[in-house]
Short mmCIF file of C-alpha atoms in Angstrom, two decimals:
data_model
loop_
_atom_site.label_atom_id
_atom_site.label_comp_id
_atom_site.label_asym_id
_atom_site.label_seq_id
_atom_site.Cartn_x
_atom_site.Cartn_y
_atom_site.Cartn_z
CA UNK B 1 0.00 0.00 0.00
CA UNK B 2 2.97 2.51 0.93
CA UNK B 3 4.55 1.63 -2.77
CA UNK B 4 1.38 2.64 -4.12
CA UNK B 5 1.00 5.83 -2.92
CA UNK B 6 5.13 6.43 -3.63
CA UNK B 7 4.11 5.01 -7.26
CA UNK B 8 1.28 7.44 -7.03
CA UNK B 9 2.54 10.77 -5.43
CA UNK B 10 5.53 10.73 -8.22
CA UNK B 11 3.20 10.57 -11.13
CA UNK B 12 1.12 13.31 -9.66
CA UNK B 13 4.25 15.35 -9.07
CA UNK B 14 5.49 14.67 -12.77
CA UNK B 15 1.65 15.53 -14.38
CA UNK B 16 1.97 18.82 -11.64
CA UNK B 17 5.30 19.80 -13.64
CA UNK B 18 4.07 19.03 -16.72
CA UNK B 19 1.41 21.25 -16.59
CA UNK B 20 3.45 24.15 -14.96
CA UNK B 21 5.82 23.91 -17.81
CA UNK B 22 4.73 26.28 -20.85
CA UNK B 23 5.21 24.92 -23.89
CA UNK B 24 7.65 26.09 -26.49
CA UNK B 25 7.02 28.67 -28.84
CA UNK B 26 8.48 29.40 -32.74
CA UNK B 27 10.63 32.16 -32.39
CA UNK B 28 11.06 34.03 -36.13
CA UNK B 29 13.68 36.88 -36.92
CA UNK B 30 14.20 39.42 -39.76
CA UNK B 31 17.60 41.60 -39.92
CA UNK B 32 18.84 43.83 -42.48
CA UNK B 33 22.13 45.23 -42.84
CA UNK B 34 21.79 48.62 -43.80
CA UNK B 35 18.09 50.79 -43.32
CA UNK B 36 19.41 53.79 -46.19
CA UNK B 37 20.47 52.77 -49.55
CA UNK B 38 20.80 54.83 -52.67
CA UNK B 39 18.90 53.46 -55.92
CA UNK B 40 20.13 50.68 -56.82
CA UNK B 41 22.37 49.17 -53.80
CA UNK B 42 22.19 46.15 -52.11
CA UNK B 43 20.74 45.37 -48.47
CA UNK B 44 21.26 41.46 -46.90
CA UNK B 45 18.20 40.38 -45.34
CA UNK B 46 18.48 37.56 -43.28
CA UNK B 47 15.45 35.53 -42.26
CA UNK B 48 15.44 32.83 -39.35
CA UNK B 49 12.94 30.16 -37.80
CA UNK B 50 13.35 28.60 -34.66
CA UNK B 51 10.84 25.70 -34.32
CA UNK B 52 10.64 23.53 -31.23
CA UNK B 53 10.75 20.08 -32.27
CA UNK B 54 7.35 19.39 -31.33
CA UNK B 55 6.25 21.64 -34.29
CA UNK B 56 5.78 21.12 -37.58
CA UNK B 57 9.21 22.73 -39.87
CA UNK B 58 8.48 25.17 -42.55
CA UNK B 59 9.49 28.08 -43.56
CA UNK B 60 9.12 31.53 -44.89
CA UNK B 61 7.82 32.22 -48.61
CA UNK B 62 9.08 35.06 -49.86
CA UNK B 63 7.38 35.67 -53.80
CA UNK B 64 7.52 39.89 -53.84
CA UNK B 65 7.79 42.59 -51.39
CA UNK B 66 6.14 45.89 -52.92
CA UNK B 67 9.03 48.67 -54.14
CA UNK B 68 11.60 45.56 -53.74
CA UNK B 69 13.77 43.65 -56.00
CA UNK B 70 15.09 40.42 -55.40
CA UNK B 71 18.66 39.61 -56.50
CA UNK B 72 19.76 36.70 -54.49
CA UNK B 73 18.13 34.14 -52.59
CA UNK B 74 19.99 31.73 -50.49
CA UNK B 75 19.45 28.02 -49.91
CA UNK B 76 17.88 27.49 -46.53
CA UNK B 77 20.88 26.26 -43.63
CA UNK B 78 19.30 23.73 -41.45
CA UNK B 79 20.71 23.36 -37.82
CA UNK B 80 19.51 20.90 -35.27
CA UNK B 81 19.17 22.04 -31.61
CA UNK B 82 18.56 20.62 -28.12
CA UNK B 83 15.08 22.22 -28.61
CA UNK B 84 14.11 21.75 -31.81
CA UNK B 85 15.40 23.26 -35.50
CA UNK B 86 16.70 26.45 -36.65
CA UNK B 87 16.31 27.16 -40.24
CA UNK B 88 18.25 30.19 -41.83
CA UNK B 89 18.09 31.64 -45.27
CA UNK B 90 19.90 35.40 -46.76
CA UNK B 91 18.58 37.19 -49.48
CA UNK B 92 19.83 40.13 -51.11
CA UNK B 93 17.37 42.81 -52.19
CA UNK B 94 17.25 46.56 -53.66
CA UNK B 95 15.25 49.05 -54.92
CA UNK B 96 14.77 51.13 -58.19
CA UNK B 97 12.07 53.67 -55.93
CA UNK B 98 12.97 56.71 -54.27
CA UNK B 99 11.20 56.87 -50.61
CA UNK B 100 11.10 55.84 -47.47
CA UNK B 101 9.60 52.19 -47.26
CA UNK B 102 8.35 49.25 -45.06
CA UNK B 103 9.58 45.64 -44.93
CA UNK B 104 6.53 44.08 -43.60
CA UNK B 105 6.30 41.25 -41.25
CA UNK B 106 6.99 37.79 -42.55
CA UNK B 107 4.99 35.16 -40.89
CA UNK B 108 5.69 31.15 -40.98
CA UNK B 109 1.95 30.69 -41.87
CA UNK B 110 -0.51 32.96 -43.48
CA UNK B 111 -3.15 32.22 -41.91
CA UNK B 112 -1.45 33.38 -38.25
CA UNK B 113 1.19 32.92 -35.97
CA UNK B 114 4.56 34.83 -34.91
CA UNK B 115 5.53 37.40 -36.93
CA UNK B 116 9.00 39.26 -37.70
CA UNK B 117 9.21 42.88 -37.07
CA UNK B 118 8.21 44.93 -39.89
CA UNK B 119 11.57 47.54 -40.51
CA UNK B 120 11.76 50.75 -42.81
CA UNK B 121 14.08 51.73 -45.39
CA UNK B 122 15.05 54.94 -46.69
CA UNK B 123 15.97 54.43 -50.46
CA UNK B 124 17.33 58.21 -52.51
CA UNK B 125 19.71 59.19 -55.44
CA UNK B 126 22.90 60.13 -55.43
CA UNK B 127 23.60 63.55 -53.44
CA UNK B 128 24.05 66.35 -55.90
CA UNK B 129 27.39 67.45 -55.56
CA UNK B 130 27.68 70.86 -54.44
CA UNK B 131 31.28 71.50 -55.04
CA UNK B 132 31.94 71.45 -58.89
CA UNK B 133 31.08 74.23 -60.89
CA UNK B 134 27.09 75.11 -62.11
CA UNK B 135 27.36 75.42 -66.54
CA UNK B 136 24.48 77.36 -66.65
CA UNK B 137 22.54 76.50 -70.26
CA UNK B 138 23.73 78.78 -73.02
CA UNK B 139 21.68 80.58 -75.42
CA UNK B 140 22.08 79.63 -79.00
CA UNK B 141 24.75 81.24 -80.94
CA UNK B 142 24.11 83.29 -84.10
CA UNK B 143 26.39 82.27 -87.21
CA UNK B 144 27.65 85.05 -89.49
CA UNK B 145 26.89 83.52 -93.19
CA UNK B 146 29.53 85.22 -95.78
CA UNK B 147 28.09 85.88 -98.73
CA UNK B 148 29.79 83.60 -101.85
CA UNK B 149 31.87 84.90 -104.53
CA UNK B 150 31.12 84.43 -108.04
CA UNK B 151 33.89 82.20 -109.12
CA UNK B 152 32.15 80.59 -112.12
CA UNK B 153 35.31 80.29 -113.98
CA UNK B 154 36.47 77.65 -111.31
CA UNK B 155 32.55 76.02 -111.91
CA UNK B 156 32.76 76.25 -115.73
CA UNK B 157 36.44 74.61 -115.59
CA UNK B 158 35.63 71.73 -113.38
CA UNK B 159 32.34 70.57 -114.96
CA UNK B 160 34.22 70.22 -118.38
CA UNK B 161 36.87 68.79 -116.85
CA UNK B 162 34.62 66.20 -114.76
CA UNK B 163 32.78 65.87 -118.36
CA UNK B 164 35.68 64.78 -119.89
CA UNK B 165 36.65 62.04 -117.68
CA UNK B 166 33.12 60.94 -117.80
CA UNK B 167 33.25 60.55 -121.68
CA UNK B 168 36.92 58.69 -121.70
CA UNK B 169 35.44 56.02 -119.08
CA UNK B 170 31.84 55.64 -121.61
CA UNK B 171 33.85 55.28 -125.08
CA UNK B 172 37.28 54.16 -124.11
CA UNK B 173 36.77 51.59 -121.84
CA UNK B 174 34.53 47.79 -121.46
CA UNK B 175 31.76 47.53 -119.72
CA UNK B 176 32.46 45.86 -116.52
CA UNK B 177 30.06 42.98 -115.43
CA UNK B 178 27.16 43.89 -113.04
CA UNK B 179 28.13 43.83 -109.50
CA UNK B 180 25.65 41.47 -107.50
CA UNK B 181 23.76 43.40 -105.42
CA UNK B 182 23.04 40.63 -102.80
CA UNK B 183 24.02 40.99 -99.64
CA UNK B 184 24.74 38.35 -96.70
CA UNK B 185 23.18 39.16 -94.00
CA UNK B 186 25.02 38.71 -90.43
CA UNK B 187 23.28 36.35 -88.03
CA UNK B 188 21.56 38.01 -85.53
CA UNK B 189 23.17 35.60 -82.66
CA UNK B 190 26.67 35.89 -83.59
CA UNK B 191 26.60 39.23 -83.73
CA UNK B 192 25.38 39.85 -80.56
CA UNK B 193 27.99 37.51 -78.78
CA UNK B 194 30.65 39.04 -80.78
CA UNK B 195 29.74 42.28 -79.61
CA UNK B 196 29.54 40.82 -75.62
CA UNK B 197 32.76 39.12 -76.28
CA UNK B 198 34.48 42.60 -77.15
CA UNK B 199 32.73 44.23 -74.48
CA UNK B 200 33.98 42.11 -71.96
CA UNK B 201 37.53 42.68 -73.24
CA UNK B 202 37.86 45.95 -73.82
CA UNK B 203 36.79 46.91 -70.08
CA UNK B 204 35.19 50.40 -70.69
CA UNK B 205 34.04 52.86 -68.03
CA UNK B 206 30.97 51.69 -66.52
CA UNK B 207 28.44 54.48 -68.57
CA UNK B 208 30.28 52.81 -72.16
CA UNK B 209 29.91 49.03 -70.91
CA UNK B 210 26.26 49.30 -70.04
CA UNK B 211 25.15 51.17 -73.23
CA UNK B 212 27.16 48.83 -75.12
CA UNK B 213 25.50 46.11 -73.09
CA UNK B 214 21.61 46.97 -73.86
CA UNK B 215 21.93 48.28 -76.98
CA UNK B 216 23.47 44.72 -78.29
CA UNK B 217 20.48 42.94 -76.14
CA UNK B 218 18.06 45.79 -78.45
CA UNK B 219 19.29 44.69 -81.30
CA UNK B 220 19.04 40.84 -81.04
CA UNK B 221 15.84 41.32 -80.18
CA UNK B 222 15.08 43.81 -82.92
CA UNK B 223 16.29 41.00 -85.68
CA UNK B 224 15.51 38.00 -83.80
CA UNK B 225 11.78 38.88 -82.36
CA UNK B 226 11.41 41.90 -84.65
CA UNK B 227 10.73 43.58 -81.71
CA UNK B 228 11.07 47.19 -82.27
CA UNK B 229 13.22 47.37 -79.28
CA UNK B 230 15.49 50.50 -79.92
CA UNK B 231 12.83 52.64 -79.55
CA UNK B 232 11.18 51.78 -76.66
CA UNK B 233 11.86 52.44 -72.60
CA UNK B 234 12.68 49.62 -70.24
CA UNK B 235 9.04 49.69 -69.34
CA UNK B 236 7.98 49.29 -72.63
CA UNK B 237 10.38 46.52 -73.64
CA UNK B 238 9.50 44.37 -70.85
CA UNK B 239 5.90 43.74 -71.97
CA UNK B 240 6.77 42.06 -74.99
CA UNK B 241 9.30 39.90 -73.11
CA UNK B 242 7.54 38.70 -70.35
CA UNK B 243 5.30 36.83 -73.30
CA UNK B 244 8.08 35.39 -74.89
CA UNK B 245 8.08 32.54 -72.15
CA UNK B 246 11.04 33.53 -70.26
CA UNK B 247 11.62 31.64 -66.81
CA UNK B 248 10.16 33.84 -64.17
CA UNK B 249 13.43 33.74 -62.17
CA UNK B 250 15.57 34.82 -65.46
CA UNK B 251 12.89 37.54 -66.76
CA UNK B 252 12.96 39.07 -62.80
CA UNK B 253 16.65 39.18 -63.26
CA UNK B 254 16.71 41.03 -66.46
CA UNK B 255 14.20 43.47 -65.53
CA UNK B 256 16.94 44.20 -62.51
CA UNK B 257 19.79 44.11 -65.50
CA UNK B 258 17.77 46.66 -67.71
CA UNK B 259 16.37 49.40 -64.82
CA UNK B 260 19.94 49.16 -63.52
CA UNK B 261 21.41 50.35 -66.83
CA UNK B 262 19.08 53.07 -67.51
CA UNK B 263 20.35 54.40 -63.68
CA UNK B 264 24.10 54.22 -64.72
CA UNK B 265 23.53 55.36 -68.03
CA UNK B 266 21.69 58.74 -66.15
CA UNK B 267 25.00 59.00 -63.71
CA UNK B 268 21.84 57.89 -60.81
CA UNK B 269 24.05 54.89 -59.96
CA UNK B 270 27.77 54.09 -59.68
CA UNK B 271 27.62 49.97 -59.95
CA UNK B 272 30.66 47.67 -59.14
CA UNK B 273 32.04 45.09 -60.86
CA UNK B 274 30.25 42.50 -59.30
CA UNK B 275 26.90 44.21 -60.67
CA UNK B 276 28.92 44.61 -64.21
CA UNK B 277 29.72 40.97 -64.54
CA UNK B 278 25.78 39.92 -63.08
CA UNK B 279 23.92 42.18 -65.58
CA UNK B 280 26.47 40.89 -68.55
CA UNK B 281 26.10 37.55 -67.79
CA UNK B 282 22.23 37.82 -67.33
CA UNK B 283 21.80 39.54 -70.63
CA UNK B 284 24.50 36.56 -72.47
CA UNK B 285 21.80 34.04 -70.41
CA UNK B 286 18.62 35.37 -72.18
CA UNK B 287 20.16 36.06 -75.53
CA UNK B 288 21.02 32.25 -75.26
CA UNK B 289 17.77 31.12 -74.17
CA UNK B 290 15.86 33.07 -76.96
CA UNK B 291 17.93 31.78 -79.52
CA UNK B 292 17.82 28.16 -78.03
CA UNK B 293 13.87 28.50 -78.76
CA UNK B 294 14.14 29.98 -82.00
CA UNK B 295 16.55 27.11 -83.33
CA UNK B 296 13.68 24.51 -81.71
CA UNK B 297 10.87 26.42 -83.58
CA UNK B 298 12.94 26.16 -87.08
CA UNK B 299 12.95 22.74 -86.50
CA UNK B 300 9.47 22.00 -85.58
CA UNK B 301 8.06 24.04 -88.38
#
């Protein structure tokens, strides 16, 4: 009877603690690196997740944040704890939007549960440099036109003289075959990789290499897609491409490529050489791509 109630007393004492003990909870984190950027740089965010091991393991989904770009997405790190799991993932994002904006809070499920904190971010241009000298616009200048002289000796003498040659080559000479007026045309593809392959060698200042850069993207598209692609703003071009059955990943990417070139090519944005070499090979990627699919439909037709 005395082991019983032992037996007894320590399961009630056990139940008592379990009870008493709180259960758990997901923890979630958000961290940037920087909270001001000008157009075009880059900010880390880091997302985490640490889920007890009594709860289900998922993670964020991150499709769009409004006024955001992604560049970079991580894989997800996985790390097993005492407690549970701890999954980790860093993205890299920007914006092309002047402002002052929101990150909002990421949640593990839509439908509820923790949230990360939501954090601004001040996004501007590049400060106007108050030190170098203001050109003020100039008003147009008014040519003197001299009035001509009345050589017409020199006129007379030349146009016989221009006569006579003309008559020598009609009576004294053969007539030469016709010249072929046919024309090879250069392939659209091999032009364009030409031109990237020079680009890339020839290293120019960063305005040069991303006008070079777009304007050999324009006109493989202009040829290729007879899209009239020279004339028309980044905006503009990017409707026609997003129906030409681009990956989403490598269209989002391009879009990033082309709105960053428009910002150098304005002096809004000094880029490095790690966003050089991402937009060039981005724009090589979808040059490929296109003319992949163009070489299938010749073949299915």
């Amino acid at each position: 009877m005395t082991i019983m109630k032992c037996r007894l007393s320590i399961c009630i004492f056990f139940l008592f603690l379990a009870v008493q003990t709180p259960a758990q909870d997901t923890k979630v984190k958000a961290v940037i690196d920087r909270n001001h950027i000008l157009i075009g740089e880059r900010i880390k965010l880091t997302l985490e997740a640490d889920i007890p091991e009594t709860a289900p393991i998922r993670f964020f989904y991150l499709d769009t944040i409004n006024h955001f770009e992604f560049i970079h997405k991580g894989k997800i790190d996985t790390a097993n704890t005492p407690s549970g799991t701890v999954l980790r993932q860093d993205l890299v994002i920007t914006s092309f939007d002047s402002g002052r904006y929101y990150l909002p809070a990421f949640s593990l499920d839509p439908s509820g549960g923790p949230q990360t904190d939501s954090m601004a971010i001040t996004v501007s241009y590049t400060p106007f440099d108050t030190g170098q000298a203001y050109h003020d616009v100039k008003d147009i200048i008014e040519v003197e036109i001299k009035p001509e002289k009345n050589n017409w000796l020199i006129y007379i003498v030349g146009a016989a003289a221009i006569l006579a040659v003309a008559a020598f080559f009609l009576t004294g000479r053969k007539k030469k075959l016709p010249v072929s007026t046919h024309t090879i045309t250069e392939d659209p593809y091999a032009r364009a990789i030409s031109e990237l392959d020079a680009l890339l060698q020839s290293e120019p200042e960063s305005r040069e290499f991303f006008t070079r850069l777009t304007d050999s993207f324009r006109r493989y598209l202009s040829h290729r897609k007879n899209i009239n692609s020279l004339q028309k703003t980044t905006s503009d071009l990017l409707i026609p491409l997003h129906s030409i059955g681009l990956d989403k990943t490598i269209f989002h990417e391009l879009s990033v490529a082309l709105r960053m070139s428009d910002l150098v090519k304005f002096a809004r944005y000094e880029p490095g050489q790690e966003d050089r070499m991402t937009s060039y090979t981005i724009i090589r990627k979808v040059i490929g791509q296109i003319e992949e699919d163009h070489n299938k439909q010749k073949v299915n037709a």
